[in-house]
mmCIF file of C-alpha atoms and ligand atoms in Angstrom:
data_model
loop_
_atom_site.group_PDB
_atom_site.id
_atom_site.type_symbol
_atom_site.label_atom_id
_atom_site.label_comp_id
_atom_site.label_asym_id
_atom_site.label_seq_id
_atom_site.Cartn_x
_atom_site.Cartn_y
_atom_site.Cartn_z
ATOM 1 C CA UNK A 166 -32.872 -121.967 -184.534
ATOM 2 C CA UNK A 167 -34.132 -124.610 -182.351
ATOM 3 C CA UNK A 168 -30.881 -126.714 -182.750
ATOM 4 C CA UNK A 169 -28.969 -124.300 -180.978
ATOM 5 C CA UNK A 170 -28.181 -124.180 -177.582
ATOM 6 C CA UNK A 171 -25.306 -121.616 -177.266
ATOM 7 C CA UNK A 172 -25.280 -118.242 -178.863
ATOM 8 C CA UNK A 173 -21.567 -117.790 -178.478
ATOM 9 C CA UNK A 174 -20.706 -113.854 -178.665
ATOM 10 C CA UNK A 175 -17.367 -112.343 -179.933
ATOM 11 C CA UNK A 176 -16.459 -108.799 -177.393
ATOM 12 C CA UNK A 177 -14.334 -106.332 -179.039
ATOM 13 C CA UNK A 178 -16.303 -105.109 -182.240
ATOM 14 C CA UNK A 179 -19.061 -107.131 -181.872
ATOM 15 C CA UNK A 180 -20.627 -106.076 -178.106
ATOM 16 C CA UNK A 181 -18.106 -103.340 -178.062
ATOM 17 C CA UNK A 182 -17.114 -100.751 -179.821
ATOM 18 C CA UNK A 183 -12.908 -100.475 -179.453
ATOM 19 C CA UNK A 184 -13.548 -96.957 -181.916
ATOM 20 C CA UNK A 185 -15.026 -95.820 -178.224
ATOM 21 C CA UNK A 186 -11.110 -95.008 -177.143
ATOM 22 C CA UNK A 187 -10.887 -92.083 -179.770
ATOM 23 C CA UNK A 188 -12.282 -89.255 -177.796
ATOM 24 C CA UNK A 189 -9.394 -89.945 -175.109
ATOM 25 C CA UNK A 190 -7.096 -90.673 -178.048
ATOM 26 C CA UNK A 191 -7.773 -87.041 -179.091
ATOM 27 C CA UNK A 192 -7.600 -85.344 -175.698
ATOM 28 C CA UNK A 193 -4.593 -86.472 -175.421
ATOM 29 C CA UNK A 194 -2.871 -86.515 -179.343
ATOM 30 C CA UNK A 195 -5.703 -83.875 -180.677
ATOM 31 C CA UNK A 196 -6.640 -84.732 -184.070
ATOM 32 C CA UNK A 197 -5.114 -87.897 -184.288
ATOM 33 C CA UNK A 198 -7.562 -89.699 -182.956
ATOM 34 C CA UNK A 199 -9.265 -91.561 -185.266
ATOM 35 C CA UNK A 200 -6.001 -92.231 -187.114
ATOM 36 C CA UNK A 201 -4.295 -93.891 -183.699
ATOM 37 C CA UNK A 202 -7.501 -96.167 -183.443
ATOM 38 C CA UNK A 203 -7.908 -97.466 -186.507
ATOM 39 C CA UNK A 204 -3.870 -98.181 -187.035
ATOM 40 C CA UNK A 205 -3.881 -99.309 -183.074
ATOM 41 C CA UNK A 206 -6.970 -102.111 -183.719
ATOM 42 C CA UNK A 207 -5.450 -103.259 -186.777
ATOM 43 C CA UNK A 208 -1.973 -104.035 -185.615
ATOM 44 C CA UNK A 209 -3.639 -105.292 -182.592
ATOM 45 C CA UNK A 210 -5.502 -108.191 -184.513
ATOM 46 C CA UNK A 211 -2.272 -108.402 -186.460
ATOM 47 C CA UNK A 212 -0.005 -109.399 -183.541
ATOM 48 C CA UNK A 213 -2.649 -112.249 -182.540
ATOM 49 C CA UNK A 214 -2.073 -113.344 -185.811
ATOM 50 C CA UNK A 215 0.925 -113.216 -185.906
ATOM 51 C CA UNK A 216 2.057 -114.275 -182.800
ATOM 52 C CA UNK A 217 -0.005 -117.579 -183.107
ATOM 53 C CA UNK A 218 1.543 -118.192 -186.525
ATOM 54 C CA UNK A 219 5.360 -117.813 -184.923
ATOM 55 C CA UNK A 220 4.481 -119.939 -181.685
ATOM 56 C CA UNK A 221 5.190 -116.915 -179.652
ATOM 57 C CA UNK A 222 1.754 -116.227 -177.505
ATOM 58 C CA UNK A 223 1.424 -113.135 -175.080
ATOM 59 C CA UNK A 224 -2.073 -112.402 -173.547
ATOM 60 C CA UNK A 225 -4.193 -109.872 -175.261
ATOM 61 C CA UNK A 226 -3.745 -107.247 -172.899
ATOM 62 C CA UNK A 227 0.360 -107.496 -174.023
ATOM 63 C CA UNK A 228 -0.507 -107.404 -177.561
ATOM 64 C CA UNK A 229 -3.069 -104.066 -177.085
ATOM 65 C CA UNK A 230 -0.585 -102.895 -175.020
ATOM 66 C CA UNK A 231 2.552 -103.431 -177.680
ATOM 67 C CA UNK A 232 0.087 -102.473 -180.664
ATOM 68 C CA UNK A 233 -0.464 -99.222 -179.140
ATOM 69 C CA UNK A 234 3.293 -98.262 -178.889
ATOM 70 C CA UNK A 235 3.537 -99.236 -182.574
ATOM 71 C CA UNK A 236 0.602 -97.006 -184.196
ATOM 72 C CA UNK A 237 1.613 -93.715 -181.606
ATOM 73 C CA UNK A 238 5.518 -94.955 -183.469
ATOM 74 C CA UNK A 239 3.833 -95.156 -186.584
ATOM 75 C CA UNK A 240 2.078 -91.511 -186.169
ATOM 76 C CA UNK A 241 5.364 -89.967 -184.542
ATOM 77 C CA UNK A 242 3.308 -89.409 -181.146
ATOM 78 C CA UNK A 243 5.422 -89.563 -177.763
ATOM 79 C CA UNK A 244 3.537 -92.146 -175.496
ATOM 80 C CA UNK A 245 5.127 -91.553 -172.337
ATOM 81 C CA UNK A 246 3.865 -94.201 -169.358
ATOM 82 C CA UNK A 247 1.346 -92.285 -168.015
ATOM 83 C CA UNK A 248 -0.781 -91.823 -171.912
ATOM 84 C CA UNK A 249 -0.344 -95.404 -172.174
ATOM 85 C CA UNK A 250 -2.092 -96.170 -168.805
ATOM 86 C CA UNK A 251 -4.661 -93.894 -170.204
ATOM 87 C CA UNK A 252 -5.220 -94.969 -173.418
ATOM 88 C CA UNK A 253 -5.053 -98.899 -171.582
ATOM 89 C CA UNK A 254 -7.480 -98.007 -169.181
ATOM 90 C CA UNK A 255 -9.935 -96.941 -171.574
ATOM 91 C CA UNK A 256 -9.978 -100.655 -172.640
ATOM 92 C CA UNK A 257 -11.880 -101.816 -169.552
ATOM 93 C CA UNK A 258 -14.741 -99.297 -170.157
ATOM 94 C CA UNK A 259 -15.362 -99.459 -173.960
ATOM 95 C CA UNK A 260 -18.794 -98.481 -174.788
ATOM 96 C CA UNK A 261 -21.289 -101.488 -175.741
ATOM 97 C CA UNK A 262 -23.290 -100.733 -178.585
ATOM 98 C CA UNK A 263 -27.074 -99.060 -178.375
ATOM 99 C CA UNK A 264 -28.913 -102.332 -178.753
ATOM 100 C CA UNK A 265 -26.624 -105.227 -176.762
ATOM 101 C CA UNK A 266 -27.609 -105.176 -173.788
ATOM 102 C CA UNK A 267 -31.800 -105.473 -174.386
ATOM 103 C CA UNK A 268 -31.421 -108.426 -177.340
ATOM 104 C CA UNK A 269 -29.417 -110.024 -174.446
ATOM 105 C CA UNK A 270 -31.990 -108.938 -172.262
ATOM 106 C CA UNK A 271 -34.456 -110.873 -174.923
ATOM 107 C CA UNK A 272 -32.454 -114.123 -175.264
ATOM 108 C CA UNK A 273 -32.348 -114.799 -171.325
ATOM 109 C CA UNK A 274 -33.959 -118.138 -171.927
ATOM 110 C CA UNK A 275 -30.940 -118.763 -174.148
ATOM 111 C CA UNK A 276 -27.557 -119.944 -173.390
ATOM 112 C CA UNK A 277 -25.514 -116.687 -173.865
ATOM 113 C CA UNK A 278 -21.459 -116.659 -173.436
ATOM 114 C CA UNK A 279 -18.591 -114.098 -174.529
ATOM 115 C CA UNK A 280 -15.506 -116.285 -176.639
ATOM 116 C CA UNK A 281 -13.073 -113.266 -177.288
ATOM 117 C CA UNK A 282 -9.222 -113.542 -177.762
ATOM 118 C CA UNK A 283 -9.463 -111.110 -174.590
ATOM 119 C CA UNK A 284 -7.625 -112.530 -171.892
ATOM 120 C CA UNK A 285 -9.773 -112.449 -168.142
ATOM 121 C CA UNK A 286 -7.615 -109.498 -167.428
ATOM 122 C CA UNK A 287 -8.958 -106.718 -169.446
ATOM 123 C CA UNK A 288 -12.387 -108.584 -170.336
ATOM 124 C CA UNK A 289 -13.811 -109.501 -166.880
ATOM 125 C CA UNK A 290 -13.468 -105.174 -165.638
ATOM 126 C CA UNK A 291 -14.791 -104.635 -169.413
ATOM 127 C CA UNK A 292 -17.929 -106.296 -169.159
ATOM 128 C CA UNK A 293 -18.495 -105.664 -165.384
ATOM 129 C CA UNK A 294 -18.284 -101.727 -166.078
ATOM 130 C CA UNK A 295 -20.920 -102.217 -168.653
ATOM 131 C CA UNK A 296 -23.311 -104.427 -166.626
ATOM 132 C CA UNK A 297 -23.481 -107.123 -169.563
ATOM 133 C CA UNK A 298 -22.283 -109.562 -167.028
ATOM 134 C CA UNK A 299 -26.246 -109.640 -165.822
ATOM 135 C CA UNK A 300 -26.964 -110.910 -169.323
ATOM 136 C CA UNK A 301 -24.495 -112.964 -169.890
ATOM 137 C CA UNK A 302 -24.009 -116.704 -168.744
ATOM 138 C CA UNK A 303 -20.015 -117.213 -168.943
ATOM 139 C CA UNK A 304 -16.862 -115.236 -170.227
ATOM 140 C CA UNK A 305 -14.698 -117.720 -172.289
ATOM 141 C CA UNK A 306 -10.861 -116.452 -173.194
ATOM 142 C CA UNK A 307 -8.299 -117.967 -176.121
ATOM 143 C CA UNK A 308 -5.956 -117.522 -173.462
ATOM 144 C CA UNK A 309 -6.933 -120.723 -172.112
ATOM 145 C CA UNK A 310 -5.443 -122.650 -175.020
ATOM 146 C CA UNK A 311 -3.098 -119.941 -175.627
ATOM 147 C CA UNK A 312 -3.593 -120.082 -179.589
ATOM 148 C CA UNK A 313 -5.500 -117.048 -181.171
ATOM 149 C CA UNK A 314 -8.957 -117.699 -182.774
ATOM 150 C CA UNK A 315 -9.411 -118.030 -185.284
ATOM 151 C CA UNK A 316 -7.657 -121.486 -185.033
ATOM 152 C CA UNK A 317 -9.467 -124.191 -184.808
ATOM 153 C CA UNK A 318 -8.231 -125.003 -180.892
ATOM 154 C CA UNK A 319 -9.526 -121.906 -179.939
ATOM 155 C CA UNK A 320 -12.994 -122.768 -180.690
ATOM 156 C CA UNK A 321 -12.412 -126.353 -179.544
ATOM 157 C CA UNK A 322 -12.176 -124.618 -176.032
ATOM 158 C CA UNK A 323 -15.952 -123.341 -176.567
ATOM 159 C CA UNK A 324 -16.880 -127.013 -176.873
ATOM 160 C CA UNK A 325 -15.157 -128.230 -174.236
ATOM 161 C CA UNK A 326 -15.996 -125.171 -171.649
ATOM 162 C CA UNK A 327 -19.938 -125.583 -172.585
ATOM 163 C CA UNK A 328 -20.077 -129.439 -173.222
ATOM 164 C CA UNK A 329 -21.860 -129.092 -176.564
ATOM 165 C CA UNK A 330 -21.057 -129.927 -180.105
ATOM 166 C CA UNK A 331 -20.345 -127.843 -183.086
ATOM 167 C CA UNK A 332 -23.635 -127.749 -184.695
ATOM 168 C CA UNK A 333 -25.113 -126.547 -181.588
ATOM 169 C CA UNK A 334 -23.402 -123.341 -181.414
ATOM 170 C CA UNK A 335 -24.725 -119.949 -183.592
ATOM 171 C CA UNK A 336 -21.417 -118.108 -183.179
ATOM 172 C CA UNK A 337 -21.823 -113.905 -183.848
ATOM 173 C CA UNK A 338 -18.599 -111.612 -184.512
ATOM 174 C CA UNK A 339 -18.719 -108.574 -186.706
ATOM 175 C CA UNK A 340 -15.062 -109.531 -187.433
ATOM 176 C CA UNK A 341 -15.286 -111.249 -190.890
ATOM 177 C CA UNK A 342 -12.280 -113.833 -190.273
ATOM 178 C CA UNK A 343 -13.497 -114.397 -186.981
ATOM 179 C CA UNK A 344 -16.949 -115.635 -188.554
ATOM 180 C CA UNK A 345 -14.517 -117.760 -191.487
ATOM 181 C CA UNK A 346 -12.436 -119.129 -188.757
ATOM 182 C CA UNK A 347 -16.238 -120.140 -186.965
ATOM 183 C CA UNK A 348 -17.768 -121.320 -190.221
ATOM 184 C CA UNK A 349 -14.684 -123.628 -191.210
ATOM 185 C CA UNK A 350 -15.131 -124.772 -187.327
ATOM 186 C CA UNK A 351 -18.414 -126.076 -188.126
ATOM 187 C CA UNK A 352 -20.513 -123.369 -186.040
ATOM 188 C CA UNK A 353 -23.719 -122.046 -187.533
ATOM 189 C CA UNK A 354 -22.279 -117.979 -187.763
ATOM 190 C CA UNK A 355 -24.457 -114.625 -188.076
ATOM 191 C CA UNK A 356 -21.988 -111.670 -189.158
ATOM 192 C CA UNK A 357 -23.084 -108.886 -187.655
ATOM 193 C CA UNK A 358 -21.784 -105.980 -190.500
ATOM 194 C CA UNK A 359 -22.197 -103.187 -187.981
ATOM 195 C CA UNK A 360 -22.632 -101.219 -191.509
ATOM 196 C CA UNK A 361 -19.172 -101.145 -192.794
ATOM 197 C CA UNK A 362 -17.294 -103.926 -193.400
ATOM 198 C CA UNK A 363 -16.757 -106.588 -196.716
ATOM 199 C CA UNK A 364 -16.879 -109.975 -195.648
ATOM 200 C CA UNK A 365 -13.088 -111.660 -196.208
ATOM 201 C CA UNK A 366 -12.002 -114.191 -199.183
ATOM 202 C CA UNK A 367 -11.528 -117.369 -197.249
ATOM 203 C CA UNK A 368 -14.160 -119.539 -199.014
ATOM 204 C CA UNK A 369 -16.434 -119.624 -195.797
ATOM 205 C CA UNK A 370 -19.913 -117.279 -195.633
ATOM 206 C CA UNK A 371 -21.654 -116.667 -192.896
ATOM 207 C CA UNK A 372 -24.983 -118.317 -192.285
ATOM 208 C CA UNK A 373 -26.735 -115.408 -191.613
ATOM 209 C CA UNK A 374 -26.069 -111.496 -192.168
ATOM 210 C CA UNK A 375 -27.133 -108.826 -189.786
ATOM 211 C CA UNK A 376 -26.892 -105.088 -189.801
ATOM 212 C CA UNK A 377 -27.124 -105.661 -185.514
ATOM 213 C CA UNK A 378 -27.531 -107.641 -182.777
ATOM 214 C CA UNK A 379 -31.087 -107.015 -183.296
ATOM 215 C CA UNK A 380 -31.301 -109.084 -186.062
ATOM 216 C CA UNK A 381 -30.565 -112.598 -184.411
ATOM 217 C CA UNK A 382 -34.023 -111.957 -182.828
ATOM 218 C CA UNK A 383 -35.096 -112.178 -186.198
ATOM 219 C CA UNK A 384 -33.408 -115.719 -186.874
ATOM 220 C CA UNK A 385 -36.224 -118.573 -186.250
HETATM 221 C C1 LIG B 46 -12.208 -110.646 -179.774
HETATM 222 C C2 LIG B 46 -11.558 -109.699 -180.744
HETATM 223 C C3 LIG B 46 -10.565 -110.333 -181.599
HETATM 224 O O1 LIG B 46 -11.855 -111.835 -179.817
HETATM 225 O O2 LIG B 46 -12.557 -109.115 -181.549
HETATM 226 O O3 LIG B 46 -13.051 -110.182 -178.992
#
């Protein structure tokens, strides 16, 4: 690892967990939390898709915001203004995961930057409330080049914002077409499974697998 001079992180998923809205999902729509999450994230990553593919780009903080009125739709649930503001809010304080913030701690010497799809909005109040920004070198957006990663502009911008080339990057997402869209970039890529998840058909593997963040500490 002592080509690389960047470790570039992914936020939502990766440093935090967006499953951390479900408690005030249930408090207010008891017992559907879980069920509004999940259907909430997906459409959410959806949209950016989506909205790339049809040349029709709104920030991230529209597309939460719209993906949210589709999955309370989708469950029947009345989201007046005041849930949504709730259920919004709870996007600037998701909880990091256990081990972030001391393997960030441990890779000080390191270049360390956030490249989310987040735009500044929501992400800058996200990772102030946690305290990451103390460990944490630069907060890059997609919104910038207002094109969704993972296309290839998107992680053009990294290059650009941090003056290095591809190779020196080691790019980590738990989001397996995030890592596809980094490996077909040209960055090295560690997938961080986060236990659950199959890694995507798109011809492109990741570099290196890890159950957490504590495993890039393990990468020599
Ligand atoms: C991010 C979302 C897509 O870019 O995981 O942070």
């Amino acid at each position: 690892m002592k080509t690389i001079k960047a470790y570039v992180f992914d936020a939502y998923g990766t440093l935090f967990d967006v499953h951390s809205v479900i408690k005030q999902c249930n408090k207010l729509f008891p017992n559907k939390g879980d069920e509004l999450s999940q259907i909430w994230r997906n459409k959410q990553l959806e949209y950016t898709w989506l909205r790339s593919l049809m040349g029709r780009y709104v920030n991230f903080n529209q597309v939460t915001k719209d993906a949210l009125v589709f999955a309370c739709k989708s469950l029947g649930l009345s989201l007046d203004f005041s849930k949504q503001e709730i259920l919004m809010n709870e996007y600037l304080k998701l909880k990091d995961y256990p081990e972030v913030k001391n393997v960030l701690k441990q890779l000080k010497n390191n270049t360390r930057v956030i490249f989310s799809n987040g735009s500044q909005d929501i992400l800058q109040p996200l990772v102030k409330n946690s305290g990451l920004d103390q460990h944490l070198d630069a907060i890059l957006s997609a919104d910038d080049v207002k094109l969704y990663k993972p296309h290839p502009a998107s992680y053009t911008h990294v290059l650009e914002k941090l003056q290095l080339k591809r190779e020196d990057i080691l790019f980590i997402s738990s989001n397996p077409w995030d890592i596809a869209g980094a490996k077909s970039f040209g960055f090295h890529t560690a997938w961080v499974t986060r236990g659950k998840k199959t890694m995507d058909e798109l011809n492109q593997s990741p570099d290196w697998i890890i159950q957490d963040l504590r495993g890039l500490l393990e990468i020599t």
